[in-house]
PDB file of C-alpha atoms in Angstrom:
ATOM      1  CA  UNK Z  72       4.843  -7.808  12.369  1.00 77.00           C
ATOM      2  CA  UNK Z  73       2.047  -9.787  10.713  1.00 85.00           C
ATOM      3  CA  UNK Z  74       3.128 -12.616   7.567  1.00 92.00           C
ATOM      4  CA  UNK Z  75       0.935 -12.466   4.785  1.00 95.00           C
ATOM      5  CA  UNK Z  76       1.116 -14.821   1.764  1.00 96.00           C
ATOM      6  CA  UNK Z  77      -1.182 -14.554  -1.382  1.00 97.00           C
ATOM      7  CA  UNK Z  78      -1.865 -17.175  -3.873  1.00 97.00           C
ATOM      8  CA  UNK Z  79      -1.687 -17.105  -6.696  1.00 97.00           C
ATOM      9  CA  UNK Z  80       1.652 -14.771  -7.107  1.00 96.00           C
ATOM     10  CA  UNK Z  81       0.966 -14.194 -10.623  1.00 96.00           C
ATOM     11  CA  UNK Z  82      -1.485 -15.361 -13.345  1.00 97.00           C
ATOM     12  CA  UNK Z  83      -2.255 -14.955 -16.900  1.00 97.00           C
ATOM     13  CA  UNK Z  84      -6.620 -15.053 -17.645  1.00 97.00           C
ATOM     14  CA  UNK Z  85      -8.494 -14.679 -20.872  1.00 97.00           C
ATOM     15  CA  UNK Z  86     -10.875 -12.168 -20.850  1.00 97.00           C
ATOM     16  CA  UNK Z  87     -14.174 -13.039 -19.624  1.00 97.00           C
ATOM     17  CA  UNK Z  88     -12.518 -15.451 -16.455  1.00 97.00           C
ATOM     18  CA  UNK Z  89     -12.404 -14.700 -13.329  1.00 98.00           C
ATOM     19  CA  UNK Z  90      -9.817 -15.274 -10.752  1.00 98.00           C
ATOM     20  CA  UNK Z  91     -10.236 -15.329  -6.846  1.00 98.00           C
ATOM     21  CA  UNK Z  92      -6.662 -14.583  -5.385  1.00 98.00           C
ATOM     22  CA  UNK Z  93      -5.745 -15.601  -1.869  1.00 98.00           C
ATOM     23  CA  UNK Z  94      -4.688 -14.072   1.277  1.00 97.00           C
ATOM     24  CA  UNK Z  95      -3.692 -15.911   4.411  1.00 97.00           C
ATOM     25  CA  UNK Z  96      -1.930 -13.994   7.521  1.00 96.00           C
ATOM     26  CA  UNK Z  97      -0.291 -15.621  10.246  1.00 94.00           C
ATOM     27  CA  UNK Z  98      -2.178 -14.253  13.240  1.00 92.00           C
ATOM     28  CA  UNK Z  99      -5.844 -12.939  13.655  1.00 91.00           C
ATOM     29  CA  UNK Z 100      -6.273  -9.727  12.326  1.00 89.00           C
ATOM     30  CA  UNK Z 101     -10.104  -7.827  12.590  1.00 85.00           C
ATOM     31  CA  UNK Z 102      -9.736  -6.488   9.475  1.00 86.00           C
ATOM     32  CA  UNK Z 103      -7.967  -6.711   6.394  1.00 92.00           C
ATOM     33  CA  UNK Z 104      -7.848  -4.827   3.285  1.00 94.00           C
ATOM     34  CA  UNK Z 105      -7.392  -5.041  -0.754  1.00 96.00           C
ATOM     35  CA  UNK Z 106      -5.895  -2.662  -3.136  1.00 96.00           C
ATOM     36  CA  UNK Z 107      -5.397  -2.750  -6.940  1.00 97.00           C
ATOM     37  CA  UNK Z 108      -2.280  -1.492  -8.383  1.00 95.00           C
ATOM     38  CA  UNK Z 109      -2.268  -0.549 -11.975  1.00 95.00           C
ATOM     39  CA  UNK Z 110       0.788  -1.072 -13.889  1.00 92.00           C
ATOM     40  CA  UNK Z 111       2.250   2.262 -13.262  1.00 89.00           C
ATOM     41  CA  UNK Z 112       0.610   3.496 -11.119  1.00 91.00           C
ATOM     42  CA  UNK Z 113      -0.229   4.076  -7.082  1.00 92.00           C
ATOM     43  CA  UNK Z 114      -2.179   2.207  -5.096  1.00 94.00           C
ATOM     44  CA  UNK Z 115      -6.153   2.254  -4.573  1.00 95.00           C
ATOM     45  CA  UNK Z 116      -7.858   0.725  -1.998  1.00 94.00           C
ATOM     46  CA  UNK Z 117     -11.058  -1.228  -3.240  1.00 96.00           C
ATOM     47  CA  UNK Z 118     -12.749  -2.343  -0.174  1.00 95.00           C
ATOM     48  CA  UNK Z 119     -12.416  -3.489   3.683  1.00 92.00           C
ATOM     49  CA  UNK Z 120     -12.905  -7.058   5.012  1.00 92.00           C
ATOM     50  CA  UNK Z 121     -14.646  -7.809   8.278  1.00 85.00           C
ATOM     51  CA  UNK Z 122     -14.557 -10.972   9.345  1.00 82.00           C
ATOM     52  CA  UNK Z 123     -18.441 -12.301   9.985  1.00 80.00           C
ATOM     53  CA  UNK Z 124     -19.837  -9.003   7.784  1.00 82.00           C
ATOM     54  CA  UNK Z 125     -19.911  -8.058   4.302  1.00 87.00           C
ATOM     55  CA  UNK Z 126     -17.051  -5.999   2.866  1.00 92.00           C
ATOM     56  CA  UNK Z 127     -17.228  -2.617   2.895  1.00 92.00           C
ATOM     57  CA  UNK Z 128     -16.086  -1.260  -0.884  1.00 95.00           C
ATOM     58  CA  UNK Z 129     -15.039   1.835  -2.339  1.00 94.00           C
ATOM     59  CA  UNK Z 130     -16.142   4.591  -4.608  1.00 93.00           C
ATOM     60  CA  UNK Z 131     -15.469   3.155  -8.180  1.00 95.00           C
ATOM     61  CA  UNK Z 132     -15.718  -0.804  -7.180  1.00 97.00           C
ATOM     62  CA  UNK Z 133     -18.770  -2.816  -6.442  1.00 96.00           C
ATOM     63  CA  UNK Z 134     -19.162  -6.417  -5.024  1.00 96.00           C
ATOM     64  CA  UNK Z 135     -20.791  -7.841  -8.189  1.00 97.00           C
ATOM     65  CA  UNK Z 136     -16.976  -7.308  -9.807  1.00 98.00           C
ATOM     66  CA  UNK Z 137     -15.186  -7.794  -7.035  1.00 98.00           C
ATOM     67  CA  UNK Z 138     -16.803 -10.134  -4.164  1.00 97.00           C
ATOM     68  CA  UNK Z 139     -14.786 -10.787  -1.385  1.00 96.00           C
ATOM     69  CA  UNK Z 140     -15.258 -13.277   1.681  1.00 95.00           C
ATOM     70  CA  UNK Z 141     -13.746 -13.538   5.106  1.00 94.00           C
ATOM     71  CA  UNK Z 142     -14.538 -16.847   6.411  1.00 92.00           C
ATOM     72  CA  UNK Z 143     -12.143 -16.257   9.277  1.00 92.00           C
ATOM     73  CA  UNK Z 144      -9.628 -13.740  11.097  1.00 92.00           C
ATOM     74  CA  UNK Z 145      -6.700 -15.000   9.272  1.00 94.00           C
ATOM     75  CA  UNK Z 146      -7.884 -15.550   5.341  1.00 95.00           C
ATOM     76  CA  UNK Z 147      -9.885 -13.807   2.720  1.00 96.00           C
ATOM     77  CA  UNK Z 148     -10.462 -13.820  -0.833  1.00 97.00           C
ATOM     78  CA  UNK Z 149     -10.674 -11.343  -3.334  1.00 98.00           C
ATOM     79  CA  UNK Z 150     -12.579 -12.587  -6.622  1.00 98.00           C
ATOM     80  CA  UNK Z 151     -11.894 -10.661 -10.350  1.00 98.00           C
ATOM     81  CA  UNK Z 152     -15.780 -11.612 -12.071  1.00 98.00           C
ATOM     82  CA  UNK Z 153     -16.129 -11.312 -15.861  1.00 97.00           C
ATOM     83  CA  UNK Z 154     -12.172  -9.775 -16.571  1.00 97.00           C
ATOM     84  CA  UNK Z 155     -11.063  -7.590 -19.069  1.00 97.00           C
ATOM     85  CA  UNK Z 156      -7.731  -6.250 -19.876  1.00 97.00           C
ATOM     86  CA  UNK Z 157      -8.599  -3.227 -17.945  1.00 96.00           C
ATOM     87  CA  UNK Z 158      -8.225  -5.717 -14.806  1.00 97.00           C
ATOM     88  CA  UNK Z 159      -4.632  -6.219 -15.536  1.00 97.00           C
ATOM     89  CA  UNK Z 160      -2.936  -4.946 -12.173  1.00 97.00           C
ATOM     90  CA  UNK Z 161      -1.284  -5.712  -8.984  1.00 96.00           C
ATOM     91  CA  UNK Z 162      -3.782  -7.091  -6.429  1.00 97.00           C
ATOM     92  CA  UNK Z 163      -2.585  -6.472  -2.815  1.00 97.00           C
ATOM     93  CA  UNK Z 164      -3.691  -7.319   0.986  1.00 96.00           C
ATOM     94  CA  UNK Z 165      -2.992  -6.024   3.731  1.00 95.00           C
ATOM     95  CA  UNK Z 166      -3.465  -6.055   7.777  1.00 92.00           C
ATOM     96  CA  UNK Z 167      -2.977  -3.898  10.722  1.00 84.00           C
ATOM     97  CA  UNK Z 168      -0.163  -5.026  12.805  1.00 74.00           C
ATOM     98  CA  UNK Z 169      -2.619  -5.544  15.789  1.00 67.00           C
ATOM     99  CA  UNK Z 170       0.052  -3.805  18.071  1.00 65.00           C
ATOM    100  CA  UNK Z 171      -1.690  -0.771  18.271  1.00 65.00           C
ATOM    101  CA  UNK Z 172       0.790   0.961  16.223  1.00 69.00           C
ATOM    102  CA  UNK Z 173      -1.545   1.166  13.363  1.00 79.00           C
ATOM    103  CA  UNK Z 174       1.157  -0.262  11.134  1.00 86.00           C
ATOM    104  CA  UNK Z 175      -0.038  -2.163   8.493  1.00 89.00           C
ATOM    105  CA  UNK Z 176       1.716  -4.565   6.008  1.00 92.00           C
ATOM    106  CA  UNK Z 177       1.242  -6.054   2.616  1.00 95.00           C
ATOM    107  CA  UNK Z 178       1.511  -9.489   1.173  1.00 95.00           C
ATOM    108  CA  UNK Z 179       3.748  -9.849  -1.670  1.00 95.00           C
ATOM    109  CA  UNK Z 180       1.065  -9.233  -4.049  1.00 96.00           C
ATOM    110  CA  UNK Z 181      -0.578 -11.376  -7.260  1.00 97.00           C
ATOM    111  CA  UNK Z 182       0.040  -9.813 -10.220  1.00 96.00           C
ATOM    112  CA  UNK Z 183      -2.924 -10.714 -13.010  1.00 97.00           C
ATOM    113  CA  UNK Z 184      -2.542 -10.316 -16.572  1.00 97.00           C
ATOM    114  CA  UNK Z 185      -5.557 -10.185 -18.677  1.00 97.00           C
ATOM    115  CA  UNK Z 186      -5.373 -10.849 -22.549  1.00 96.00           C
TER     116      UNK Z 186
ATOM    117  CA  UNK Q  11      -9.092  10.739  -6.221  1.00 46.00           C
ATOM    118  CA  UNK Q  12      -5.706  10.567  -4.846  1.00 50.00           C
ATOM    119  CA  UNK Q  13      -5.010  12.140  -1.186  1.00 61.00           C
ATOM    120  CA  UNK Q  14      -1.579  12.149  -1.298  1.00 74.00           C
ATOM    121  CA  UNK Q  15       1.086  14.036  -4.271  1.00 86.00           C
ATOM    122  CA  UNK Q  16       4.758  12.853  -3.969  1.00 90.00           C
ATOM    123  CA  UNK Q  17       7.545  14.846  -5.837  1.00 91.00           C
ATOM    124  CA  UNK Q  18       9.808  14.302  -7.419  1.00 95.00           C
ATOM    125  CA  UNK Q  19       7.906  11.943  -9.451  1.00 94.00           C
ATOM    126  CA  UNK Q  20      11.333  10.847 -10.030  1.00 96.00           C
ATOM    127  CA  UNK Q  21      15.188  10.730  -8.504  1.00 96.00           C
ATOM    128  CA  UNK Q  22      18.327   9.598  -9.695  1.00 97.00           C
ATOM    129  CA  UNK Q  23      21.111  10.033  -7.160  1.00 97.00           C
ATOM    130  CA  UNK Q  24      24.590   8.449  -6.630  1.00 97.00           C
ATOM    131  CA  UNK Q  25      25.340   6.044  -3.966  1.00 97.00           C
ATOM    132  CA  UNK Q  26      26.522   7.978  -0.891  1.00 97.00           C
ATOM    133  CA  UNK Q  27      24.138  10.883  -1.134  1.00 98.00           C
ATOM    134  CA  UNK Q  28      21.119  11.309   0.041  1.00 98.00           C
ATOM    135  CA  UNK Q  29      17.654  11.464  -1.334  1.00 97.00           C
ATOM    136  CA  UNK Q  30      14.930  13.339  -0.197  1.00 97.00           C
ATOM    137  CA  UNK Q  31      11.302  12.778  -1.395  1.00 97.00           C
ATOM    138  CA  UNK Q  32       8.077  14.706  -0.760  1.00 97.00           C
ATOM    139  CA  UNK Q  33       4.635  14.109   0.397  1.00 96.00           C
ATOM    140  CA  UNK Q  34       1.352  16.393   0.501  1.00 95.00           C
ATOM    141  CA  UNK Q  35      -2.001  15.301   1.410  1.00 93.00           C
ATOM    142  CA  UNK Q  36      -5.616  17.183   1.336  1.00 90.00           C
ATOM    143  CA  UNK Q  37      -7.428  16.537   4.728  1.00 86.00           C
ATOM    144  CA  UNK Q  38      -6.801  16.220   8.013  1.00 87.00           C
ATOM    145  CA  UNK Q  39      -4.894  12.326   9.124  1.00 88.00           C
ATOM    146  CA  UNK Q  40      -4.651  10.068  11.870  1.00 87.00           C
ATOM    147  CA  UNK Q  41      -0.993   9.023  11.007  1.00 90.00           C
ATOM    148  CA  UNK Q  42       1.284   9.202   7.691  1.00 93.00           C
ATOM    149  CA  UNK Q  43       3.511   5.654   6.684  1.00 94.00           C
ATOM    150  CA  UNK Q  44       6.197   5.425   4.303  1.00 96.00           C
ATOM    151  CA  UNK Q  45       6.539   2.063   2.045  1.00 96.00           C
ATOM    152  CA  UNK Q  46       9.264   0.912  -0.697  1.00 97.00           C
ATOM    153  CA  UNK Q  47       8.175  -1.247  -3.649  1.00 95.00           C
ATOM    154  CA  UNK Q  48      10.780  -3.097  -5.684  1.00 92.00           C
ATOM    155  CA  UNK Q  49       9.853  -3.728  -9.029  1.00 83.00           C
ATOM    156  CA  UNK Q  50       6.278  -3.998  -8.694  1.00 70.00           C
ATOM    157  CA  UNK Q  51       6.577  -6.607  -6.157  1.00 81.00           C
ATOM    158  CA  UNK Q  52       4.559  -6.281  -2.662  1.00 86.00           C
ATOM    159  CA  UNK Q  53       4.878  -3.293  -0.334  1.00 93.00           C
ATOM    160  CA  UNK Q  54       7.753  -3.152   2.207  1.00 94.00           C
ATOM    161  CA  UNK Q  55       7.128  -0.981   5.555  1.00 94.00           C
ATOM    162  CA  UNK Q  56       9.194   1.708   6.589  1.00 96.00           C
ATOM    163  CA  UNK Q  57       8.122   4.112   8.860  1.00 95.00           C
ATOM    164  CA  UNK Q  58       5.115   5.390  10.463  1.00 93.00           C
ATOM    165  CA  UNK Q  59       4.653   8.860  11.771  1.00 94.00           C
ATOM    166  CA  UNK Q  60       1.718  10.125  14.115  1.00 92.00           C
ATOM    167  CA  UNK Q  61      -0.603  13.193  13.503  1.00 91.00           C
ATOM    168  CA  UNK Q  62       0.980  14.500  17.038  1.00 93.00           C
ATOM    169  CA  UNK Q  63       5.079  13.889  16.423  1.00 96.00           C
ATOM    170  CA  UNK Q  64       6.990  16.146  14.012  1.00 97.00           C
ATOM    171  CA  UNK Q  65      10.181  13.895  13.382  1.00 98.00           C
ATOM    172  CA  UNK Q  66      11.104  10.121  13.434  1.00 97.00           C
ATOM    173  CA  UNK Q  67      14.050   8.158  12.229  1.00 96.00           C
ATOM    174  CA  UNK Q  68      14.864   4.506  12.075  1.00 96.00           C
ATOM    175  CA  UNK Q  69      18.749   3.779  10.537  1.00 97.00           C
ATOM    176  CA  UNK Q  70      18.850   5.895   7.493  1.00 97.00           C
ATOM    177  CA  UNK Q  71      15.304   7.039   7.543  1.00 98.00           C
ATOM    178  CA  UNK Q  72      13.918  10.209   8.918  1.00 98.00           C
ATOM    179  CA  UNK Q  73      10.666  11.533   8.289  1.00 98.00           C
ATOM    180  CA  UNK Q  74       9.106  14.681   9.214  1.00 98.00           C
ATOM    181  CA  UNK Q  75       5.334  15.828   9.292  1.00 97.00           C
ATOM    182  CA  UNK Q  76       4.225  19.307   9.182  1.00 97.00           C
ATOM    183  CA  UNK Q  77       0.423  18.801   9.722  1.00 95.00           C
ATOM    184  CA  UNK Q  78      -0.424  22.879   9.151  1.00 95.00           C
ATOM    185  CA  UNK Q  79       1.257  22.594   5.925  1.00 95.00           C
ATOM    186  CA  UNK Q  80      -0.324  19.074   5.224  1.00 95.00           C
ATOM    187  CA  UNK Q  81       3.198  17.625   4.087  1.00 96.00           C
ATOM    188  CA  UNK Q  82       5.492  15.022   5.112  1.00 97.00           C
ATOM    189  CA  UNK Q  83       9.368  13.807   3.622  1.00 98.00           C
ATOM    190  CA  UNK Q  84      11.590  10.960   3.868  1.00 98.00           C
ATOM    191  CA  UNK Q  85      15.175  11.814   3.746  1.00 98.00           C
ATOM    192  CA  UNK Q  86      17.060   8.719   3.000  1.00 98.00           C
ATOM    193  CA  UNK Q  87      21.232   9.240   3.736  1.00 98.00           C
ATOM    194  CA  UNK Q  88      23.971   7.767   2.711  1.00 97.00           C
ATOM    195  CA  UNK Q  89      21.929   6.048  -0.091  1.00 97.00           C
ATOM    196  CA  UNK Q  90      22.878   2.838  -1.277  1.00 97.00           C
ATOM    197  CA  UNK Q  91      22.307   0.748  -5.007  1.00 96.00           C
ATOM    198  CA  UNK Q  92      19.465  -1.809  -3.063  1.00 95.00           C
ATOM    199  CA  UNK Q  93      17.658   1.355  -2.218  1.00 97.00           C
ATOM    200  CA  UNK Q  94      16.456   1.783  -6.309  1.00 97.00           C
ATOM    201  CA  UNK Q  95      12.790   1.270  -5.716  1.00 96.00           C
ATOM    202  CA  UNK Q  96       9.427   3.253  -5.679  1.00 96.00           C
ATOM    203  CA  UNK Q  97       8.202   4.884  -2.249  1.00 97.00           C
ATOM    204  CA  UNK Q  98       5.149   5.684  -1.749  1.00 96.00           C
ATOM    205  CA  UNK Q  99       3.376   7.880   1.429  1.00 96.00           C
ATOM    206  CA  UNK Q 100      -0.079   6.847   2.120  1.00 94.00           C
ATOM    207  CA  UNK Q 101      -1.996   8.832   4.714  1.00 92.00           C
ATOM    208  CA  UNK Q 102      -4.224   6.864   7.300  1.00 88.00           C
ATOM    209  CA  UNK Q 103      -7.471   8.297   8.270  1.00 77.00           C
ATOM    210  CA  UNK Q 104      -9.637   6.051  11.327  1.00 65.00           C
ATOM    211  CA  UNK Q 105     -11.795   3.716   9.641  1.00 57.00           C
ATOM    212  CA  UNK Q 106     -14.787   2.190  11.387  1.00 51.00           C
ATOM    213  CA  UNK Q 107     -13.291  -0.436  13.920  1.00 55.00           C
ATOM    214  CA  UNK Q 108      -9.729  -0.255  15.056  1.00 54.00           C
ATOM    215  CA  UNK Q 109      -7.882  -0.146  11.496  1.00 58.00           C
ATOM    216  CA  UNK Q 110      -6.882   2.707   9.482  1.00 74.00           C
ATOM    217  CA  UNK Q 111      -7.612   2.934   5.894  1.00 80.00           C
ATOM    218  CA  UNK Q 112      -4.831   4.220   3.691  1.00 88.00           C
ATOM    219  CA  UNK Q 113      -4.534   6.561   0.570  1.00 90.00           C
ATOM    220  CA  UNK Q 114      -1.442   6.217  -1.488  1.00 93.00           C
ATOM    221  CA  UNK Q 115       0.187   9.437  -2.805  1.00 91.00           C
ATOM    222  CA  UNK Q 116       1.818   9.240  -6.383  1.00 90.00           C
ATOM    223  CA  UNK Q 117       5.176   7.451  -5.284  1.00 94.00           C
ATOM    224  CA  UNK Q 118       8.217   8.523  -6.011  1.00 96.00           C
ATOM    225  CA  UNK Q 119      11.435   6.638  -8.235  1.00 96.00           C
ATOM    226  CA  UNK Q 120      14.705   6.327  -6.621  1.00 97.00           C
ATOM    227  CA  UNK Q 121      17.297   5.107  -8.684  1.00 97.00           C
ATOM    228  CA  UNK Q 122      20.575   4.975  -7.111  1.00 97.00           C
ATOM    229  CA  UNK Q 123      24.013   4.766  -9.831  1.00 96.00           C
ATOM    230  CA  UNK Q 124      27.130   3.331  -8.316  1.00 90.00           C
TER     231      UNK Q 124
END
């Protein structure tokens, strides 16, 4: 199974900020993946990262909010532009398990707080 | 919008029994996986089913999928006070490339007295 760490784990912004959370995985993956998780609430995916390509992002989420780079096949980034408190969520990666099981795992998470 | 709907939304059990929680989905999948959440914290694997099997189980775990009825469950036995968490079902559908992209159903609370 694939280790995934994100930085930061947790972080308070003021409104107007924006944060760019990290994701590093301990093999080479071809893609990885981000999801927001409101408090409450399930999870939504917001886009797919290639490496060497631009992401790929949902209905409802657009790369001027939310840009996202893949310099390589074992980081990314996910950037929050311009917050709000509506941004206040659980940001989460997540990888295949490359086995060809189609497993895939999440890091730990970064939880963001907007005020 | 969501694919998946889990009920119950929630499910408060004794230790020893067992809990059983409920997944449908709208459209047609390439496989179904379980995950626990504790506490809002990150998303812990359990089990992934196929399109093509019916059952699995690992330990306590089984899940079935009954893809004419678009619905899947988790039976946890013999449940235990670390299983209080959230599960969630999210239904993987072949992305472009060799990864699945998954929807998250509702997710359902276990809390488990003593």
């Amino acid at each position: 199974s694939a280790v995934i760490s994100q930085k930061p784990s947790r972080d308070i912004c003021q409104r107007g900020t924006s944060l760019t959370i990290q994701c590093q995985v301990d093999s080479q993956v071809t893609m990885m993946f981000w999801y927001r998780q409101q408090p409450g609430q399930s999870l939504t995916l917001i886009a797919t990262a290639n490496q060497g390509s631009e992401a790929t992002y949902e209905s409802g989420f657009v790369i001027d909010k939310f840009p996202i780079s893949r310099p390589n096949l074992t980081f990314s980034t996910l950037t929050v532009s311009n917050m709000s408190p509506e941004d206040s969520s659980i940001y989460l990666c997540s990888v295949e398990s490359g086995e060809g099981t189609d497993t895939q795992y999440f890091g730990p998470g970064t939880r963001l707080t907007v005020l | 919008s969501q694919q998946g709907e889990e009920d119950p939304q929630a499910l408060s059990i004794q230790e020893g029994e067992n809990a059983t929680m409920n997944c449908s989905y709208k459209t047609s999948i390439n496989n179904l996986q379980w995950y626990r959440q504790n506490s809002g914290r990150g998303l812990v694997h359990l089990i992934l089913i196929r399109s093509n099997e019916r059952e699995k189980h690992s330990g306590r775990l089984r899940v079935t999928l009954d893809t004419s009825k678009k619905s899947s469950s988790l039976l946890i036995t013999a449940s235990r006070a670390a299983d209080t968490a959230s599960y969630f079902c999210a239904t993987g559908l072949l992305n472009t490339g060799t990864a699945s992209k998954l929807t998250f159903g509702t997710g359902t609370r276990l809390q488990v007295t003593l």
